[in-house]
Amino acid sequence: MSENFEPNVVAFLCNWCSYAGADLAGTSRIEYPPNLNVIRVMCSGRVNPMFVVNALQQGADGVLVSGCHPGDCHYMEGNFLARRRFALMRELLNFVGVDERRFNMSWVSASEGAKWKDVVTGVVNNLQEAGPFTEFPRKKIDW
Ligand code: FES
């Protein structure tokens, strides 16, 4: 797919680590692709798999879930639950024919602004290769 394609990415970021890491990237003036629609959640464990399906159904070309590093979750084990839940989710998406590049997870701490840039750049590059989401019908929402 063309590099001119600009994917819509819905990003669920945990308040305590990844959101703060993204914020640090911004305050440090680190440039990264502007393709994200950020949704701040209290923990990656709060992200219901249906949020991912709904995002894809409503116009996202890809989804990113990002939280604290394993062992650093503010709620002790939320990210362990998320990791297990989304490993299954990825297999399920694969099973129904959704390109696995459309679902991404990462662990980014509040001090990793530079890593945040790398994660977002990687996600956007992969989605540019994958192209627009066409795997199942959806209702388009005006972003
Ligand atoms: Fe960040 Fe749980 S608080 S992943």
mmCIF file with all atom_site columns, C-alpha atoms in Angstrom, residues 22-93:
data_model
loop_
_atom_site.group_PDB
_atom_site.id
_atom_site.type_symbol
_atom_site.label_atom_id
_atom_site.label_alt_id
_atom_site.label_comp_id
_atom_site.label_asym_id
_atom_site.label_entity_id
_atom_site.label_seq_id
_atom_site.pdbx_PDB_ins_code
_atom_site.Cartn_x
_atom_site.Cartn_y
_atom_site.Cartn_z
_atom_site.occupancy
_atom_site.B_iso_or_equiv
_atom_site.pdbx_formal_charge
_atom_site.auth_seq_id
_atom_site.auth_comp_id
_atom_site.auth_asym_id
_atom_site.auth_atom_id
_atom_site.pdbx_PDB_model_num
ATOM 1  C CA . ALA A 1 22 ? 3.216   9.971   25.283 1.00 0.00 ? 22 ALA A CA 1
ATOM 2  C CA . ASP A 1 23 ? 2.905   13.220  27.199 1.00 0.00 ? 23 ASP A CA 1
ATOM 3  C CA . LEU A 1 24 ? 6.654   13.204  27.850 1.00 0.00 ? 24 LEU A CA 1
ATOM 4  C CA . ALA A 1 25 ? 7.288   12.712  24.136 1.00 0.00 ? 25 ALA A CA 1
ATOM 5  C CA . GLY A 1 26 ? 5.123   15.760  23.495 1.00 0.00 ? 26 GLY A CA 1
ATOM 6  C CA . THR A 1 27 ? 6.719   17.972  26.128 1.00 0.00 ? 27 THR A CA 1
ATOM 7  C CA . SER A 1 28 ? 10.167  16.840  24.940 1.00 0.00 ? 28 SER A CA 1
ATOM 8  C CA . ARG A 1 29 ? 9.181   17.859  21.407 1.00 0.00 ? 29 ARG A CA 1
ATOM 9  C CA . ILE A 1 30 ? 9.811   14.389  20.049 1.00 0.00 ? 30 ILE A CA 1
ATOM 10 C CA . GLU A 1 31 ? 7.999   14.140  16.738 1.00 0.00 ? 31 GLU A CA 1
ATOM 11 C CA . TYR A 1 32 ? 5.937   11.077  15.941 1.00 0.00 ? 32 TYR A CA 1
ATOM 12 C CA . PRO A 1 33 ? 3.148   10.309  13.449 1.00 0.00 ? 33 PRO A CA 1
ATOM 13 C CA . PRO A 1 34 ? -0.088  12.184  14.225 1.00 0.00 ? 34 PRO A CA 1
ATOM 14 C CA . ASN A 1 35 ? -2.350  9.246   13.319 1.00 0.00 ? 35 ASN A CA 1
ATOM 15 C CA . LEU A 1 36 ? -3.489  8.377   16.835 1.00 0.00 ? 36 LEU A CA 1
ATOM 16 C CA . ASN A 1 37 ? -6.867  8.949   18.411 1.00 0.00 ? 37 ASN A CA 1
ATOM 17 C CA . VAL A 1 38 ? -5.903  8.525   22.046 1.00 0.00 ? 38 VAL A CA 1
ATOM 18 C CA . ILE A 1 39 ? -8.316  7.136   24.607 1.00 0.00 ? 39 ILE A CA 1
ATOM 19 C CA . ARG A 1 40 ? -7.021  7.383   28.145 1.00 0.00 ? 40 ARG A CA 1
ATOM 20 C CA . VAL A 1 41 ? -7.945  4.503   30.426 1.00 0.00 ? 41 VAL A CA 1
ATOM 21 C CA . MET A 1 42 ? -6.912  3.918   34.014 1.00 0.00 ? 42 MET A CA 1
ATOM 22 C CA . CYS A 1 43 ? -5.196  0.616   33.213 1.00 0.00 ? 43 CYS A CA 1
ATOM 23 C CA . SER A 1 44 ? -4.563  -1.578  30.171 1.00 0.00 ? 44 SER A CA 1
ATOM 24 C CA . GLY A 1 45 ? -6.583  -4.195  32.053 1.00 0.00 ? 45 GLY A CA 1
ATOM 25 C CA . ARG A 1 46 ? -9.606  -1.916  31.660 1.00 0.00 ? 46 ARG A CA 1
ATOM 26 C CA . VAL A 1 47 ? -9.630  -2.358  27.884 1.00 0.00 ? 47 VAL A CA 1
ATOM 27 C CA . ASN A 1 48 ? -12.424 -4.730  26.989 1.00 0.00 ? 48 ASN A CA 1
ATOM 28 C CA . PRO A 1 49 ? -11.752 -6.700  23.769 1.00 0.00 ? 49 PRO A CA 1
ATOM 29 C CA . MET A 1 50 ? -15.055 -5.337  22.451 1.00 0.00 ? 50 MET A CA 1
ATOM 30 C CA . PHE A 1 51 ? -13.487 -1.864  22.514 1.00 0.00 ? 51 PHE A CA 1
ATOM 31 C CA . VAL A 1 52 ? -11.025 -3.141  19.910 1.00 0.00 ? 52 VAL A CA 1
ATOM 32 C CA . VAL A 1 53 ? -13.744 -4.680  17.749 1.00 0.00 ? 53 VAL A CA 1
ATOM 33 C CA . ASN A 1 54 ? -15.859 -1.524  18.032 1.00 0.00 ? 54 ASN A CA 1
ATOM 34 C CA . ALA A 1 55 ? -12.920 0.666   17.026 1.00 0.00 ? 55 ALA A CA 1
ATOM 35 C CA . LEU A 1 56 ? -12.300 -1.460  13.935 1.00 0.00 ? 56 LEU A CA 1
ATOM 36 C CA . GLN A 1 57 ? -16.006 -1.491  13.100 1.00 0.00 ? 57 GLN A CA 1
ATOM 37 C CA . GLN A 1 58 ? -16.284 2.265   13.419 1.00 0.00 ? 58 GLN A CA 1
ATOM 38 C CA . GLY A 1 59 ? -13.450 3.386   11.202 1.00 0.00 ? 59 GLY A CA 1
ATOM 39 C CA . ALA A 1 60 ? -10.078 2.551   12.752 1.00 0.00 ? 60 ALA A CA 1
ATOM 40 C CA . ASP A 1 61 ? -7.491  0.885   10.529 1.00 0.00 ? 61 ASP A CA 1
ATOM 41 C CA . GLY A 1 62 ? -5.625  -0.376  13.574 1.00 0.00 ? 62 GLY A CA 1
ATOM 42 C CA . VAL A 1 63 ? -5.663  -0.411  17.356 1.00 0.00 ? 63 VAL A CA 1
ATOM 43 C CA . LEU A 1 64 ? -2.895  0.026   19.889 1.00 0.00 ? 64 LEU A CA 1
ATOM 44 C CA . VAL A 1 65 ? -3.195  -0.910  23.560 1.00 0.00 ? 65 VAL A CA 1
ATOM 45 C CA . SER A 1 66 ? -0.339  0.335   25.687 1.00 0.00 ? 66 SER A CA 1
ATOM 46 C CA . GLY A 1 67 ? 0.271   0.066   29.398 1.00 0.00 ? 67 GLY A CA 1
ATOM 47 C CA . CYS A 1 68 ? 2.847   -0.169  32.140 1.00 0.00 ? 68 CYS A CA 1
ATOM 48 C CA . HIS A 1 69 ? 5.644   -2.708  31.892 1.00 0.00 ? 69 HIS A CA 1
ATOM 49 C CA . PRO A 1 70 ? 4.808   -6.110  33.392 1.00 0.00 ? 70 PRO A CA 1
ATOM 50 C CA . GLY A 1 71 ? 5.304   -5.837  37.138 1.00 0.00 ? 71 GLY A CA 1
ATOM 51 C CA . ASP A 1 72 ? 4.773   -2.052  37.158 1.00 0.00 ? 72 ASP A CA 1
ATOM 52 C CA . CYS A 1 73 ? 0.978   -1.907  36.871 1.00 0.00 ? 73 CYS A CA 1
ATOM 53 C CA . HIS A 1 74 ? -0.555  0.604   39.249 1.00 0.00 ? 74 HIS A CA 1
ATOM 54 C CA . TYR A 1 75 ? -3.241  -1.983  39.995 1.00 0.00 ? 75 TYR A CA 1
ATOM 55 C CA . MET A 1 76 ? -0.758  -4.836  40.431 1.00 0.00 ? 76 MET A CA 1
ATOM 56 C CA . GLU A 1 77 ? -1.916  -7.259  37.756 1.00 0.00 ? 77 GLU A CA 1
ATOM 57 C CA . GLY A 1 78 ? -4.050  -5.340  35.261 1.00 0.00 ? 78 GLY A CA 1
ATOM 58 C CA . ASN A 1 79 ? -1.442  -5.541  32.539 1.00 0.00 ? 79 ASN A CA 1
ATOM 59 C CA . PHE A 1 80 ? -0.963  -9.278  33.099 1.00 0.00 ? 80 PHE A CA 1
ATOM 60 C CA . LEU A 1 81 ? -4.700  -9.711  32.530 1.00 0.00 ? 81 LEU A CA 1
ATOM 61 C CA . ALA A 1 82 ? -4.487  -7.498  29.444 1.00 0.00 ? 82 ALA A CA 1
ATOM 62 C CA . ARG A 1 83 ? -1.548  -9.467  28.088 1.00 0.00 ? 83 ARG A CA 1
ATOM 63 C CA . ARG A 1 84 ? -3.410  -12.760 28.415 1.00 0.00 ? 84 ARG A CA 1
ATOM 64 C CA . ARG A 1 85 ? -6.669  -11.341 27.116 1.00 0.00 ? 85 ARG A CA 1
ATOM 65 C CA . PHE A 1 86 ? -5.090  -9.767  24.047 1.00 0.00 ? 86 PHE A CA 1
ATOM 66 C CA . ALA A 1 87 ? -2.955  -12.775 23.180 1.00 0.00 ? 87 ALA A CA 1
ATOM 67 C CA . LEU A 1 88 ? -6.261  -14.614 22.752 1.00 0.00 ? 88 LEU A CA 1
ATOM 68 C CA . MET A 1 89 ? -7.804  -11.631 21.008 1.00 0.00 ? 89 MET A CA 1
ATOM 69 C CA . ARG A 1 90 ? -4.992  -11.585 18.453 1.00 0.00 ? 90 ARG A CA 1
ATOM 70 C CA . GLU A 1 91 ? -5.553  -15.274 17.681 1.00 0.00 ? 91 GLU A CA 1
ATOM 71 C CA . LEU A 1 92 ? -9.277  -14.683 17.346 1.00 0.00 ? 92 LEU A CA 1
ATOM 72 C CA . LEU A 1 93 ? -8.782  -11.732 14.995 1.00 0.00 ? 93 LEU A CA 1
#
